[in-house]
mmCIF file of C-alpha atoms and ligand atoms in Angstrom:
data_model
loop_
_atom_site.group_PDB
_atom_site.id
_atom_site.type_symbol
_atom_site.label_atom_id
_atom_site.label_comp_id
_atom_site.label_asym_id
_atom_site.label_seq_id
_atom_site.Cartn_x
_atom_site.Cartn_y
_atom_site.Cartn_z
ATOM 1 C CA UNK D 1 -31.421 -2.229 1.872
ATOM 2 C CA UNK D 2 -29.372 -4.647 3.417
ATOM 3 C CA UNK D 3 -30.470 -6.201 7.200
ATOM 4 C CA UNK D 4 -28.265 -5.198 10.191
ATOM 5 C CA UNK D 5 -28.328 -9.133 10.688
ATOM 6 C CA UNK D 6 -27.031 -10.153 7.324
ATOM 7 C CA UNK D 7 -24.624 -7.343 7.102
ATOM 8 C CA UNK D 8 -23.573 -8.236 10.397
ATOM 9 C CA UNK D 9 -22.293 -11.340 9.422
ATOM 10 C CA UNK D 10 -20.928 -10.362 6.371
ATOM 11 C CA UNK D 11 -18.525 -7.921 8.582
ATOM 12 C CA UNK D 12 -17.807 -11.093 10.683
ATOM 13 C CA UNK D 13 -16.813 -13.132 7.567
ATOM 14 C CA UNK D 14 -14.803 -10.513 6.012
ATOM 15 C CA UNK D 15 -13.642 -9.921 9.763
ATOM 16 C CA UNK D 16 -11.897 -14.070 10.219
ATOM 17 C CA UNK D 17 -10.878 -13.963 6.474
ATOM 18 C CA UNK D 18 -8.623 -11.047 7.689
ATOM 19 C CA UNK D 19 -7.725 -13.359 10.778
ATOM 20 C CA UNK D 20 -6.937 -16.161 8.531
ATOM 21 C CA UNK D 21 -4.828 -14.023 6.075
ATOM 22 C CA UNK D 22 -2.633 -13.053 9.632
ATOM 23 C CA UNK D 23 -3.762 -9.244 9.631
ATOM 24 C CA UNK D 24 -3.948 -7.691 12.762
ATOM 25 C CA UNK D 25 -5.779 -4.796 12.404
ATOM 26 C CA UNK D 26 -7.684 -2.612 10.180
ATOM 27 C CA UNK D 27 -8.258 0.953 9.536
ATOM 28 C CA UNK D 28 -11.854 2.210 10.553
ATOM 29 C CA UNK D 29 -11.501 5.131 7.626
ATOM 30 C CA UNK D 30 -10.645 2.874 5.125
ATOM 31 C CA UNK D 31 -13.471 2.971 1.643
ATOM 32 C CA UNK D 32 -12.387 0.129 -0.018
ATOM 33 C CA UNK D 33 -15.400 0.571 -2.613
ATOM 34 C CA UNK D 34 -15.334 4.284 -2.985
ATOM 35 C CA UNK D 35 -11.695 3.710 -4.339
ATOM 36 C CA UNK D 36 -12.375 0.680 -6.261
ATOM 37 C CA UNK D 37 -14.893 2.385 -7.856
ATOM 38 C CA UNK D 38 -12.641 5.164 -8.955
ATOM 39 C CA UNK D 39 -10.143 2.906 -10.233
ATOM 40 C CA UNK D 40 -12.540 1.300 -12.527
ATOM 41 C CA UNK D 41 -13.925 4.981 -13.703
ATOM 42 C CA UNK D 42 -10.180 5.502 -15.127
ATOM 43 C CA UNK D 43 -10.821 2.818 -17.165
ATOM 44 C CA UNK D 44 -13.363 2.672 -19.444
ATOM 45 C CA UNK D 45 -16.786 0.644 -18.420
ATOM 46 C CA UNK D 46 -16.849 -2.773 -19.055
ATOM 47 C CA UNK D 47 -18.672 -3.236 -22.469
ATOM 48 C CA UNK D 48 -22.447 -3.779 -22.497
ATOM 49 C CA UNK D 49 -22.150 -7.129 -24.444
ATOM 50 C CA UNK D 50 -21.631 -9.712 -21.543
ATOM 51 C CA UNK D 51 -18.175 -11.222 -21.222
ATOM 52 C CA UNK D 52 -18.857 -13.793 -19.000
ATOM 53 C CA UNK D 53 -21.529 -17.202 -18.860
ATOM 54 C CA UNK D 54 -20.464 -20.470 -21.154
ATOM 55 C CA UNK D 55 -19.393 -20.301 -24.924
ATOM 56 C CA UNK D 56 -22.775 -20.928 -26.655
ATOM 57 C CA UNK D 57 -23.099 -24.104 -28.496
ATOM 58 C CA UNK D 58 -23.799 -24.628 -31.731
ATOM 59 C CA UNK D 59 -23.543 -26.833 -34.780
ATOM 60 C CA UNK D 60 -21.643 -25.004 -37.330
ATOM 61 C CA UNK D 61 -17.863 -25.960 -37.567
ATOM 62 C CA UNK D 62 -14.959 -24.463 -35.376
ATOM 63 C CA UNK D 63 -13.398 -21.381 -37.425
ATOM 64 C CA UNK D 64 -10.049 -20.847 -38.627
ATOM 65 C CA UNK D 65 -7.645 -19.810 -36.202
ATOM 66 C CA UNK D 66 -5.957 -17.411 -38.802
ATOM 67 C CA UNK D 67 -6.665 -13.746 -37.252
ATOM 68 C CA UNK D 68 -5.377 -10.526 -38.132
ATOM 69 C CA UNK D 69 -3.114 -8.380 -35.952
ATOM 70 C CA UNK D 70 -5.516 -6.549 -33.610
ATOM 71 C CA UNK D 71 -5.943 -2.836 -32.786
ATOM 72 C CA UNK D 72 -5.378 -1.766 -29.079
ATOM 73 C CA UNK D 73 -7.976 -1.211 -26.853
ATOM 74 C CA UNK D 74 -11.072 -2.883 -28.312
ATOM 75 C CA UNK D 75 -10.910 -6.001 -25.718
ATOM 76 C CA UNK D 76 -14.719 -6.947 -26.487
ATOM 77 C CA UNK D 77 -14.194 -7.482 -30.393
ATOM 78 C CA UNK D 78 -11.303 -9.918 -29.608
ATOM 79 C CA UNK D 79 -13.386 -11.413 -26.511
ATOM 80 C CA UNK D 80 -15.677 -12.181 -29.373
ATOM 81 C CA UNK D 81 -13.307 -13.601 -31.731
ATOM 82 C CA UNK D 82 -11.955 -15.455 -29.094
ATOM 83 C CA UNK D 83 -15.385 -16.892 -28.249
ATOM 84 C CA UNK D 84 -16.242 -17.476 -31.671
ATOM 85 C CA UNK D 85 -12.791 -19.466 -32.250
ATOM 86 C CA UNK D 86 -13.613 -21.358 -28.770
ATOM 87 C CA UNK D 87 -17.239 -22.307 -29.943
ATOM 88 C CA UNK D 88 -17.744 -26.190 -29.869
ATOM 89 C CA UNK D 89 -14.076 -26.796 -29.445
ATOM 90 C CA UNK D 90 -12.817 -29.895 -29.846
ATOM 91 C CA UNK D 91 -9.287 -29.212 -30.074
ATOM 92 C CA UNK D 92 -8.544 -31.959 -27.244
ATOM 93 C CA UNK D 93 -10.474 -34.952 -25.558
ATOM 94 C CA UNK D 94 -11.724 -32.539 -22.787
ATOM 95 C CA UNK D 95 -14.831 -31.644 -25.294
ATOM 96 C CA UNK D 96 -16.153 -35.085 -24.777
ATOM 97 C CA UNK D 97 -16.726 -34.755 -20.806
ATOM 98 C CA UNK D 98 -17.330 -30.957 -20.518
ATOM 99 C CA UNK D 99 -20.512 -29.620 -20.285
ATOM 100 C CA UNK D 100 -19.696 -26.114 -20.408
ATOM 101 C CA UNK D 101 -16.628 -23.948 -21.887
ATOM 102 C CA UNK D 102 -15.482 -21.835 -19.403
ATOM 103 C CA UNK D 103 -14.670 -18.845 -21.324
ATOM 104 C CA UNK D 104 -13.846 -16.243 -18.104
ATOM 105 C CA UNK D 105 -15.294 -13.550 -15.987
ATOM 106 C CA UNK D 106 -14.974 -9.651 -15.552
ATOM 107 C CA UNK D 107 -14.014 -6.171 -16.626
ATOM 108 C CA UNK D 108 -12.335 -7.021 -19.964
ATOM 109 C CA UNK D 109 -10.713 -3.691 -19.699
ATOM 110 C CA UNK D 110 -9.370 -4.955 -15.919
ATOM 111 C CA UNK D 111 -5.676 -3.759 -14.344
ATOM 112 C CA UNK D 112 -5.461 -6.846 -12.765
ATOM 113 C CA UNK D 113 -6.230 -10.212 -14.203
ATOM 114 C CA UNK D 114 -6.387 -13.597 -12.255
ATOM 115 C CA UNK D 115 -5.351 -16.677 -13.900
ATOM 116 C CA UNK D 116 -6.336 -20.584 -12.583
ATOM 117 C CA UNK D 117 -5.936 -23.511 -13.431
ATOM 118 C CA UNK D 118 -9.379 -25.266 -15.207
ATOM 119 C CA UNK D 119 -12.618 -25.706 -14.202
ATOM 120 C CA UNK D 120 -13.932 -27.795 -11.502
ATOM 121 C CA UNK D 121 -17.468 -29.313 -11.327
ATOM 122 C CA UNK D 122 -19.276 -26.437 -10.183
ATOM 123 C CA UNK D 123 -17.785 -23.774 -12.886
ATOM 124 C CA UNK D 124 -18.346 -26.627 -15.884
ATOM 125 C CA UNK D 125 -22.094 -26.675 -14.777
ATOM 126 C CA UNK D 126 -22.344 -22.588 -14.687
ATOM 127 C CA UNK D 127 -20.026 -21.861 -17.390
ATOM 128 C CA UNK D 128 -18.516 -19.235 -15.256
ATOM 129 C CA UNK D 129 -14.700 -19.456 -13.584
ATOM 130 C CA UNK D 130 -14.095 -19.745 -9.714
ATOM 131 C CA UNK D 131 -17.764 -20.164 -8.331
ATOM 132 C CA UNK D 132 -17.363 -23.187 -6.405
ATOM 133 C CA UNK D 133 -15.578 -23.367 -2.841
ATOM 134 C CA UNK D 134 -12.468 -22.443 -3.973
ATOM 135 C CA UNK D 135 -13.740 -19.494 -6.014
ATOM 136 C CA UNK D 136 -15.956 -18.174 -2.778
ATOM 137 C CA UNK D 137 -12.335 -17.976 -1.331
ATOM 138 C CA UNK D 138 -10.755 -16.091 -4.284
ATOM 139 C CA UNK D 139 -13.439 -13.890 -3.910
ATOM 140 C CA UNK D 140 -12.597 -13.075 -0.561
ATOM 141 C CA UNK D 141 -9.257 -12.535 -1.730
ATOM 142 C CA UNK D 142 -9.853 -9.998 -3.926
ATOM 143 C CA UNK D 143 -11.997 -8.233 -1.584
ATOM 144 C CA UNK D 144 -9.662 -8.409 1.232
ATOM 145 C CA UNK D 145 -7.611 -5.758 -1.005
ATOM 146 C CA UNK D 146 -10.875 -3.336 -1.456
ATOM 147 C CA UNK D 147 -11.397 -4.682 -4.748
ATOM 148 C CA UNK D 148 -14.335 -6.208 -6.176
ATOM 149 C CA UNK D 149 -14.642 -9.548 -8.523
ATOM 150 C CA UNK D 150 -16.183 -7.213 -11.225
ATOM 151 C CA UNK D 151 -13.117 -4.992 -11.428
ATOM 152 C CA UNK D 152 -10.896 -8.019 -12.339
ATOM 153 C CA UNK D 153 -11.188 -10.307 -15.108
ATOM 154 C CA UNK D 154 -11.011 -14.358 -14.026
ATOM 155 C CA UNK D 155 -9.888 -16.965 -16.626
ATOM 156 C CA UNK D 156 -8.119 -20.520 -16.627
ATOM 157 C CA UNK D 157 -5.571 -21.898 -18.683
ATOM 158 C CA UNK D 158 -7.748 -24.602 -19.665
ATOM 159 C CA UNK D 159 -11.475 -23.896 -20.318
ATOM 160 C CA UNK D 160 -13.044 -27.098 -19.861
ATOM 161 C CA UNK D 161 -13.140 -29.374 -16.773
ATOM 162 C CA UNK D 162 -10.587 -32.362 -16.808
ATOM 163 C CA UNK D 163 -13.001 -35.524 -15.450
ATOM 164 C CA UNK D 164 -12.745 -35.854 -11.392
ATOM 165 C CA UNK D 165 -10.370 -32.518 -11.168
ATOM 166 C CA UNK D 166 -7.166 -33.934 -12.308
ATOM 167 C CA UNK D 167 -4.141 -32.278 -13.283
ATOM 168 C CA UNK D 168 -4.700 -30.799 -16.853
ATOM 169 C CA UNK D 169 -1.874 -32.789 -19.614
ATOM 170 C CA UNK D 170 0.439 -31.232 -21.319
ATOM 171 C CA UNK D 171 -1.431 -31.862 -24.227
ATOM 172 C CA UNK D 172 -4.380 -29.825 -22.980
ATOM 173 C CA UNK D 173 -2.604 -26.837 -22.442
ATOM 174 C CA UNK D 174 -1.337 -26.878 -25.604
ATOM 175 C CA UNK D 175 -4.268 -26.795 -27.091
ATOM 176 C CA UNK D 176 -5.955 -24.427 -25.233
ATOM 177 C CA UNK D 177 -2.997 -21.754 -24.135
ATOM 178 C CA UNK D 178 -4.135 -19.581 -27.413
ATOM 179 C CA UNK D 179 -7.169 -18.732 -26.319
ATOM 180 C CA UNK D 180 -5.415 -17.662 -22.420
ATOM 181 C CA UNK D 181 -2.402 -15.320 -24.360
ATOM 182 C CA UNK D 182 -5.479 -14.183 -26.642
ATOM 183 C CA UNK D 183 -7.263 -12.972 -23.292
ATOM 184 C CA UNK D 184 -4.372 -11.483 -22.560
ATOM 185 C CA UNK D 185 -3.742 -9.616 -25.031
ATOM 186 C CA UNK D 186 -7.035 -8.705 -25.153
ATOM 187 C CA UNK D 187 -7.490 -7.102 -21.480
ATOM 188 C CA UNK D 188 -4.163 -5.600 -21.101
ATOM 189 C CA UNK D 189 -3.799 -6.011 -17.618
ATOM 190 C CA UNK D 190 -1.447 -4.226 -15.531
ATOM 191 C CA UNK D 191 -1.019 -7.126 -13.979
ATOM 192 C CA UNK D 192 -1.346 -10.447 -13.828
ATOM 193 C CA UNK D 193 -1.795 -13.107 -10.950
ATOM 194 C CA UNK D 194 -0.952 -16.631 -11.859
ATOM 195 C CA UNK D 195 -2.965 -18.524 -9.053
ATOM 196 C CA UNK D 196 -1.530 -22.042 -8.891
ATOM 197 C CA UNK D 197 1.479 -24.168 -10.583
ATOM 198 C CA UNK D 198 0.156 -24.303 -13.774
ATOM 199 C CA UNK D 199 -1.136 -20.974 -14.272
ATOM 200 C CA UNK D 200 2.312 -19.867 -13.485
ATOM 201 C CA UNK D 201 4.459 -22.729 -15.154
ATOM 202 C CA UNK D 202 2.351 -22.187 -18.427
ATOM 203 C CA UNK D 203 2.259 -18.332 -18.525
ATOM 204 C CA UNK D 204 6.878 -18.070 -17.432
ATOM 205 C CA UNK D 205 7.380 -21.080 -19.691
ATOM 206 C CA UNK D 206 9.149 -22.867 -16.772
ATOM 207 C CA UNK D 207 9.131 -25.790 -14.533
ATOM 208 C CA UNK D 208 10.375 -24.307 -11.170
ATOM 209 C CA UNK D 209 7.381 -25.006 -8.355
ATOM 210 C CA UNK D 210 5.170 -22.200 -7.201
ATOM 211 C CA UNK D 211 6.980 -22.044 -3.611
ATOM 212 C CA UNK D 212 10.191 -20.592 -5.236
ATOM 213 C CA UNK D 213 7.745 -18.436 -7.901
ATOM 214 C CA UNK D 214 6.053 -16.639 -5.648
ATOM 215 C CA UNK D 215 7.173 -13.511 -4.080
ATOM 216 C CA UNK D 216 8.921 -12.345 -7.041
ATOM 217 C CA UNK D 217 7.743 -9.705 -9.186
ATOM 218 C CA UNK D 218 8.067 -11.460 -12.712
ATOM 219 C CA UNK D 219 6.888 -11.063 -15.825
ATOM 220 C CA UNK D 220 4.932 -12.380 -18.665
ATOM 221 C CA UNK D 221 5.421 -10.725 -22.336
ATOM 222 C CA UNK D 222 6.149 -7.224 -20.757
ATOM 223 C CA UNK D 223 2.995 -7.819 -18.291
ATOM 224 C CA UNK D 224 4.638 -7.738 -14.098
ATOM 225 C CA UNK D 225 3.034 -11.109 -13.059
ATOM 226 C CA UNK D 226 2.823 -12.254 -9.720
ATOM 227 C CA UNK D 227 2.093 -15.907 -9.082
ATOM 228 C CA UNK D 228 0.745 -17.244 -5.758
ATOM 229 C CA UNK D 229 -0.811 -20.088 -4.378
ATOM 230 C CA UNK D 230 -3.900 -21.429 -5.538
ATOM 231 C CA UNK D 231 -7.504 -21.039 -3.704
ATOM 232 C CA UNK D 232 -7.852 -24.777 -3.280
ATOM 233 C CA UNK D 233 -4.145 -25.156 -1.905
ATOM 234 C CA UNK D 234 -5.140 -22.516 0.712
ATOM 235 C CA UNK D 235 -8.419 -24.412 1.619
ATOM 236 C CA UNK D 236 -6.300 -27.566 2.247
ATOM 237 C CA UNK D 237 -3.783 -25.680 3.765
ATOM 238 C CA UNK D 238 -4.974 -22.534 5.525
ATOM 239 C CA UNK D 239 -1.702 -21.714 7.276
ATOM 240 C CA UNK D 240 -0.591 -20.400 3.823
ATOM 241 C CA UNK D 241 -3.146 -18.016 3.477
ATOM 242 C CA UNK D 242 -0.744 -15.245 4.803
ATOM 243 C CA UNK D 243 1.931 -15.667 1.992
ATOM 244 C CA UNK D 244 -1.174 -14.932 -0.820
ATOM 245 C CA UNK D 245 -1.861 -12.086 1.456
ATOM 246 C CA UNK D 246 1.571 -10.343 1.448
ATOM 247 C CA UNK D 247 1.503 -11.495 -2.708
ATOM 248 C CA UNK D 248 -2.363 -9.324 -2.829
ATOM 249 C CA UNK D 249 -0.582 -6.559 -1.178
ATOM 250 C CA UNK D 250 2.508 -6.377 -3.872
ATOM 251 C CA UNK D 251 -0.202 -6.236 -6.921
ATOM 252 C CA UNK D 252 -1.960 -3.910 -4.753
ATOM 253 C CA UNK D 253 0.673 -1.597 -4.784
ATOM 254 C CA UNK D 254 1.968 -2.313 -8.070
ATOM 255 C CA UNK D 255 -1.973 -0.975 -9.170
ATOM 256 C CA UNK D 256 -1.388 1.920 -6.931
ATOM 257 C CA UNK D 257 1.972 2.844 -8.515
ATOM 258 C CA UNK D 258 1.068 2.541 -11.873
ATOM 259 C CA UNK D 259 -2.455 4.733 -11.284
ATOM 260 C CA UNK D 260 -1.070 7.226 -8.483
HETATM 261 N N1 URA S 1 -10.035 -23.913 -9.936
HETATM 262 C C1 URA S 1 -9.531 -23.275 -11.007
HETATM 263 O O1 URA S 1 -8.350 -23.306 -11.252
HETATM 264 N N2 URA S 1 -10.362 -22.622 -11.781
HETATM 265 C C2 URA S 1 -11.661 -22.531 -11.565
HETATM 266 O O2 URA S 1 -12.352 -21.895 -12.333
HETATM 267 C C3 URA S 1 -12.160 -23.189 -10.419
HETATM 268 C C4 URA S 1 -11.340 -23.871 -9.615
#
């Protein structure tokens, strides 16, 4: 049972994220949960396996990255083929700094699927994506839109941390792209939202800036794909807030159309 004090000021949180976002008001009769919940029950449930935490370690070679084609709707087979292929990576220099792959987070049978950038210093020491102060934000994000972290699945384009949180290289993405259009493929999101300029530069295969991106409904290989900006942009700038707002409410209603 949660304490009138603590839930308190989790209503007054939720309450100034709202502020910050530029909403002005909010419907009392509004469940937020109740529906999120039935959007995940026309899904299936997540698999039991976990599909989140670091890649394990271990001393036996990288595998071949010859797979076959894969059936539809088994995302937790490929998640483990995926994780297999990503175990002990060493496919660029990021290997040597990492401490943790960062494999991703969530329903792997999500609608909606959230992709960043790479992981910073707090998701290389967890293993898991978006859990440091830019994640907390995210999180808020999602929620903001009655949805919960564990009805989206969270990835990066790169799954290790580039030293002191710089820019991943081309080369970097290169390597590690496969294993972001394997997820992909995997989950079979509804949609996706590319959160950042290189989650969206990699995914469109383009070099135009996230200001012109967003607020377009694109698309990646057949997927609608939304691209806004970043949670760290928004903590640095917090008057932007608003346009990843109005972006939350298109994929919100892009969910809602495509599950009336
Ligand atoms: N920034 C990202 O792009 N990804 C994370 O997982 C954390 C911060």
């Amino acid at each position: 049972m949660i304490g009138d004090e603590k839930l308190e000021k989790q209503i007054l949180e939720h309450l100034k994220l709202y502020r910050d976002l530029g909403v002005r008001w909010v419907r009392a009769s509004e469940k937020p949960k109740q529906k999120a919940a039935a959007r995940t029950q026309r899904r299936p449930d997540p698999v039991a396996r976990p599909v989140s935490g670091p890649v394990p370690k271990t001393t036996e070679p990288a595998k071949a990255e010859v797979r076959p084609a894969q059936p539809a709707a088994q995302p937790d087979k490929f998640f483990d083929a995926i994780r297999v292929d990503l175990t002990d990576c060493k496919r660029c220099k990021l290997w040597s700094t990492r401490k943790n792959i960062v494999f991703g987070s969530g329903n792997p049978h999500a609608d909606l699927m959230f992709v960043g950038e790479a992981p910073g210093a707090d998701e290389d020491e967890q293993g898991l994506p978006f859990v440091g102060r830019a994640g907390q934000l995210l999180t808020k994000i999602i929620e903001s839109v009655g949805l919960q972290r564990s009805d989206v699945f969270i990835c990066n384009i790169l799954k290790c941390r580039p030293p002191g949180n710089r820019n991943p290289e081309s080369e970097e993405i290169a390597a590690c792209e496969q294993f972001l259009f394997r997820q992909i493929e995997a989950v079979k999101p509804k949609i996706i939202c590319a959160l950042g300029t290189f989650g969206a530069q990699t995914l469109l295969r383009t070099t135009e800036p996230i200001g012109r991106l967003r607020g377009r409904m694109l698309e990646y290989r057949g997927v609608k794909l939304i691209a806004t900006y970043h949670p760290a942009y928004l903590l640095r700038n917090p008057m932007e807030k608003r346009k990843v707002w109005e972006d939350m409410l298109v994929i919100k209603k892009h969910l809602g159309s495509v599950h009336p």
